Short mmCIF file of C-alpha atoms in Angstrom, two decimals:
data_model
loop_
_atom_site.label_atom_id
_atom_site.label_comp_id
_atom_site.label_asym_id
_atom_site.label_seq_id
_atom_site.Cartn_x
_atom_site.Cartn_y
_atom_site.Cartn_z
CA MET X 1 47.94 142.77 79.61
CA MET X 2 48.41 141.18 82.85
CA GLY X 3 48.93 137.70 81.03
CA PHE X 4 51.87 139.42 78.90
CA CYS X 5 53.54 140.55 82.39
CA MET X 6 53.14 136.87 83.61
CA VAL X 7 54.72 135.67 80.56
CA LEU X 8 57.42 138.22 80.90
CA VAL X 9 58.16 137.53 84.41
CA THR X 10 58.13 133.97 83.79
CA VAL X 11 60.81 134.37 80.89
CA LEU X 12 63.32 136.62 83.00
CA SER X 13 62.79 134.15 85.86
CA THR X 14 64.12 131.18 83.22
CA LEU X 15 66.90 133.28 82.01
CA PHE X 16 68.19 134.11 85.55
CA LEU X 17 67.88 130.43 86.61
CA SER X 18 69.58 129.44 83.48
CA ARG X 19 72.30 131.61 83.92
CA ALA X 20 73.00 130.80 87.56
CA ALA X 21 72.94 127.17 86.90
CA THR X 22 75.22 127.70 84.04
CA ALA X 23 77.79 129.66 86.92
CA SER X 24 77.06 127.10 89.33
CA THR X 25 78.45 124.03 86.86
CA GLY X 26 81.82 125.91 86.62
CA PRO X 27 85.07 123.77 87.82
CA GLU X 28 85.27 123.68 91.33
CA ILE X 29 88.22 122.20 93.26
CA ILE X 30 87.94 121.01 97.22
CA ALA X 31 91.72 120.75 98.58
CA ASP X 32 92.68 119.92 101.76
CA VAL X 33 95.42 118.00 103.87
CA GLU X 34 94.99 115.33 106.26
CA MET X 35 97.63 114.50 108.83
CA LYS X 36 97.69 110.56 109.08
CA ASN X 37 99.95 110.58 112.34
CA VAL X 38 102.78 113.08 113.53
CA ASN X 39 104.96 112.85 110.47
CA GLU X 40 102.76 111.69 107.85
CA ALA X 41 100.60 113.87 105.63
CA VAL X 42 97.84 113.17 102.69
CA LEU X 43 97.00 115.82 100.36
CA PHE X 44 94.17 115.77 98.17
CA CYS X 45 92.40 117.61 95.57
CA ASN X 46 88.78 116.96 94.05
CA LEU X 47 87.64 118.51 90.80
CA THR X 48 84.27 119.17 89.77
CA ASN X 49 82.64 120.13 86.42
CA PRO X 50 86.32 120.34 84.40
CA PRO X 51 86.21 122.89 81.72
CA SER X 52 87.60 120.32 79.42
CA GLU X 53 89.13 116.90 79.22
CA ILE X 54 91.82 116.36 81.79
CA LYS X 55 95.21 115.34 80.12
CA GLU X 56 97.28 115.04 83.64
CA VAL X 57 97.51 116.25 87.19
CA LEU X 58 100.55 117.69 88.30
CA TRP X 59 101.86 118.39 91.99
CA LYS X 60 104.16 121.30 92.60
CA LYS X 61 106.07 122.80 95.48
CA GLY X 62 107.03 126.15 94.16
CA GLU X 63 108.33 125.70 90.41
CA GLU X 64 109.47 122.08 90.98
CA VAL X 65 107.30 119.10 90.32
CA VAL X 66 107.21 116.67 92.68
CA PHE X 67 104.63 114.14 91.36
CA THR X 68 102.55 113.72 88.26
CA HIS X 69 99.33 111.75 87.76
CA LYS X 70 99.50 110.54 83.93
CA GLU X 71 96.52 107.75 84.26
CA PRO X 72 93.16 108.43 84.64
CA PRO X 73 90.82 108.84 86.97
CA PHE X 74 91.88 112.32 87.32
CA ILE X 75 88.92 113.80 88.96
CA SER X 76 90.38 113.00 92.73
CA VAL X 77 93.97 113.04 93.38
CA THR X 78 96.46 112.63 96.40
CA TYR X 79 99.98 113.15 97.22
CA THR X 80 101.60 111.71 100.25
CA ILE X 81 104.13 113.33 102.30
CA SER X 82 105.97 110.67 104.43
CA LYS X 83 107.70 113.02 106.53
CA VAL X 84 106.46 116.29 107.43
CA ASP X 85 109.52 118.80 108.55
CA TYR X 86 111.45 122.03 107.62
CA HIS X 87 112.48 120.34 104.23
CA SER X 88 109.01 119.10 103.23
CA ALA X 89 107.03 122.10 104.45
CA GLY X 90 105.59 124.68 102.10
CA GLU X 91 102.88 125.56 99.59
CA TYR X 92 101.86 122.79 97.21
CA VAL X 93 99.71 123.15 94.23
CA CYS X 94 97.65 120.74 92.35
CA LEU X 95 97.60 121.48 88.65
CA PHE X 96 94.85 120.11 86.54
CA GLU X 97 95.85 119.97 82.97
CA THR X 98 92.74 121.63 81.05
CA THR X 99 91.84 124.25 78.98
CA PRO X 100 92.19 126.52 80.81
CA PRO X 101 94.20 125.02 83.47
CA VAL X 102 92.83 124.63 87.10
CA ASN X 103 94.72 124.67 90.31
CA ALA X 104 94.40 125.00 93.73
CA THR X 105 96.85 125.47 96.84
CA ILE X 106 97.41 123.52 100.07
CA SER X 107 99.68 124.88 102.80
CA VAL X 108 101.71 122.14 104.63
CA LYS X 109 103.22 123.71 108.03
CA ALA X 110 105.55 122.59 110.42
CA ALA X 111 107.83 123.35 113.31
CA PRO X 112 110.74 126.04 112.79
CA HIS X 113 114.07 125.11 112.48
CA VAL X 114 116.75 127.16 113.89
CA THR X 115 120.55 127.40 113.33
CA ALA X 116 123.40 129.36 114.47
CA TYR X 117 125.65 130.68 111.78
CA LYS X 118 128.86 130.15 114.01
CA ALA X 119 128.49 128.02 117.43
CA SER X 120 130.73 130.38 118.97
CA GLU X 121 132.16 133.95 117.99
CA ASN X 122 135.29 136.00 119.37
CA GLY X 123 135.54 139.59 119.74
CA ASN X 124 138.04 142.04 121.18
CA GLU X 125 137.31 144.38 124.03
CA GLY X 126 135.89 147.80 123.05
CA GLU X 127 135.03 146.56 119.53
CA LYS X 128 131.52 145.20 118.18
CA VAL X 129 130.56 141.89 117.02
CA VAL X 130 127.71 140.27 114.89
CA LEU X 131 126.06 136.82 115.87
CA ILE X 132 123.71 135.34 113.26
CA CYS X 133 121.12 132.68 112.87
CA LYS X 134 119.33 131.37 110.33
CA SER X 135 115.87 129.54 109.67
CA SER X 136 114.14 127.68 106.67
CA SER X 137 110.87 127.37 108.22
CA TYR X 138 107.35 127.34 106.89
CA PRO X 139 105.49 129.29 107.94
CA SER X 140 107.98 131.86 108.79
CA VAL X 141 109.28 132.66 112.30
CA ILE X 142 109.32 135.81 114.48
CA TRP X 143 112.63 136.22 115.91
CA SER X 144 113.94 136.65 119.52
CA TRP X 145 117.14 137.10 121.03
CA TYR X 146 118.07 136.39 124.97
CA LYS X 147 121.32 136.00 127.11
CA SER X 148 122.08 133.02 128.92
CA GLY X 149 120.61 132.63 132.08
CA GLU X 150 118.40 135.74 131.64
CA ASN X 151 114.54 135.43 130.87
CA VAL X 152 114.53 138.76 129.67
CA GLU X 153 114.40 139.65 125.64
CA ILE X 154 117.44 141.49 124.78
CA ASN X 155 116.04 145.26 124.26
CA ALA X 156 117.44 146.74 120.94
CA THR X 157 116.35 150.35 121.97
CA ASP X 158 119.49 151.25 123.29
CA ASP X 159 123.07 151.88 121.77
CA LYS X 160 124.41 148.42 123.35
CA TYR X 161 122.33 146.17 121.02
CA LYS X 162 120.93 146.35 117.56
CA ILE X 163 118.98 143.55 116.10
CA LEU X 164 118.14 143.12 112.27
CA SER X 165 115.93 140.58 111.20
CA VAL X 166 114.27 139.08 108.19
CA PRO X 167 112.05 135.75 107.99
CA GLU X 168 115.29 133.69 107.21
CA LYS X 169 117.85 135.36 109.18
CA THR X 170 118.32 137.36 112.16
CA GLU X 171 121.52 139.38 113.20
CA LEU X 172 122.49 140.76 116.92
CA HIS X 173 124.87 143.50 116.68
CA ILE X 174 126.86 144.14 120.18
CA GLN X 175 128.41 147.69 120.46
CA ASN X 176 131.69 148.26 122.73
CA LEU X 177 132.17 144.60 124.19
CA HIS X 178 133.14 144.36 127.73
CA ILE X 179 135.11 141.24 129.03
CA LYS X 180 132.99 140.93 132.29
CA ASN X 181 129.24 141.85 131.16
CA ASP X 182 129.35 140.72 127.37
CA GLN X 183 131.26 137.21 127.57
CA ASP X 184 128.55 134.87 127.91
CA SER X 185 125.83 132.44 125.72
CA TYR X 186 123.40 134.38 123.32
CA ILE X 187 120.09 132.44 122.26
CA CYS X 188 118.36 133.04 119.33
CA GLU X 189 114.65 132.09 119.44
CA GLY X 190 112.22 131.25 116.12
CA SER X 191 108.75 131.05 116.57
CA ASN X 192 105.84 130.06 114.22
CA GLU X 193 102.09 129.22 114.80
CA ILE X 194 103.26 125.48 115.02
CA SER X 195 106.08 126.04 117.89
CA ALA X 196 109.62 127.45 118.76
CA ALA X 197 113.02 126.53 118.20
CA ASN X 198 116.27 128.09 119.28
CA ALA X 199 120.08 127.86 119.03
CA THR X 200 123.26 128.94 121.23
CA ILE X 201 126.01 131.01 119.97
CA VAL X 202 129.21 131.40 122.63
CA LEU X 203 130.66 134.71 122.85
CA ARG X 204 134.17 135.16 123.99
CA VAL X 205 135.55 138.58 124.26
CA ARG X 206 139.39 139.25 124.49
CA SER X 207 141.23 141.64 126.21
CA ARG X 208 143.00 144.86 124.50
CA LEU X 209 146.25 143.26 124.86
CA ALA X 210 145.31 139.96 123.48
CA ALA X 211 146.95 141.00 120.23
CA LEU X 212 150.20 141.75 121.92
CA TRP X 213 150.37 138.16 123.40
CA PRO X 214 152.36 136.53 120.36
CA PHE X 215 154.77 139.33 119.91
CA LEU X 216 155.18 139.36 123.97
CA GLY X 217 155.80 135.53 123.58
CA ILE X 218 158.69 135.66 120.67
CA VAL X 219 160.33 138.44 122.93
CA ALA X 220 160.23 136.23 125.91
CA GLU X 221 161.75 133.28 123.71
CA VAL X 222 164.30 135.46 122.70
CA ILE X 223 165.33 136.70 125.98
CA VAL X 224 165.75 133.28 127.17
CA LEU X 225 167.86 132.19 124.31
CA VAL X 226 170.23 135.12 124.80
CA THR X 227 170.60 134.43 128.49
CA VAL X 228 171.29 130.39 127.83
CA ILE X 229 174.25 131.48 125.36
CA PHE X 230 175.33 133.95 127.66
CA ILE X 231 175.61 131.62 130.50
CA TYR X 232 176.95 129.08 128.42
CA GLU X 233 180.03 131.07 126.89
CA LYS X 234 180.87 132.54 130.51
CA ARG X 235 181.31 128.98 132.08
CA ARG X 236 183.49 128.12 128.97
CA LYS X 237 185.96 130.98 128.81
CA PRO X 238 187.96 129.75 132.12
CA ASP X 239 188.45 126.44 130.64
CA GLU X 240 189.73 127.53 127.15
CA VAL X 241 192.32 130.05 129.17
CA LEU X 242 193.77 127.04 130.91
CA ASP X 243 194.10 124.80 127.63
CA ASP X 244 195.87 127.79 126.24
CA ASP X 245 198.28 127.93 129.15
CA ASP X 246 198.99 124.34 129.01
CA ALA X 247 199.69 124.35 125.30
CA GLY X 248 202.38 127.20 125.87
CA ALA X 249 204.14 125.67 128.65
CA THR X 250 204.82 122.37 126.78
CA PRO X 251 207.12 124.01 124.16
CA LEU X 252 209.30 125.52 127.07
CA LYS X 253 209.89 122.12 128.72
CA SER X 254 211.14 120.79 125.57
CA ASN X 255 213.58 123.98 124.47
CA ALA X 256 215.09 123.32 127.92
CA ALA X 257 215.65 119.55 127.51
CA THR X 258 217.17 120.39 124.24
CA ASN X 259 219.49 123.02 125.70
CA HIS X 260 220.58 120.47 128.56
CA LYS X 261 221.47 117.99 126.00
CA ASP X 262 223.76 120.55 124.00
CA GLU X 263 225.78 121.32 126.90
CA ASN X 264 226.52 117.62 127.61
CA VAL X 265 227.49 117.28 123.72
CA ARG X 266 229.73 120.24 124.27
CA GLN X 267 231.44 119.00 127.31
CA ARG X 268 231.97 115.74 125.86
CA ASN X 269 234.00 116.83 123.21
CA SER X 270 236.16 119.21 125.29
CA ASN X 271 237.28 116.22 126.97
#
């Protein structure tokens, strides 16, 4: 009986070790990234125990295929990123074309890149304005807003400011603009686990009368024009009157000379 139990234990142990060995011989990928210098990164994937023959290996970023290995050996493959920045940062996948396919994901991280939607913004006194910044960085950023010259983060809990942020964009809403208090430069900052970056937006606040300035300018031009015409006409009128008097006096002299000539003719005839 004891011998039978020993045989049973031996068989069960053999089956367990066989299954463990089978499980341990499944496909396994070692994937990592190595920085060669400040800008260059080398991605590599090493596949052991592929489930079937490897036809090719693809490197993908999102849905885009950035490189394809078509010639063996396929067990260990690499992909080099010559410049790591916000354009090239992201998640890369090495995909081994087997049955079934086997893949691994590698994260390439870079410092954030932050830009202002507009370098300057104009607003009218008493109204509201929206300042916008964008980022296309990986990893995504956490946003903060500051006023130029102040080291204190803008508090969006009061009625003056409102901040709406998603990883790709942030908006600073400023209510009830005031020329003296709100006209300034504003800084949006995006930070991730690598570093931080910022952009500056200049806010100009116009007076309530700013909309009337073009109209007032036109009125002033009309007044000046009318004044010039009036002065010109006033100075011109005495000269015209004098000219008219001279023109009327000339025919009278001519008539007097004619009458005098007629009298001389009558006197000669009478003689």
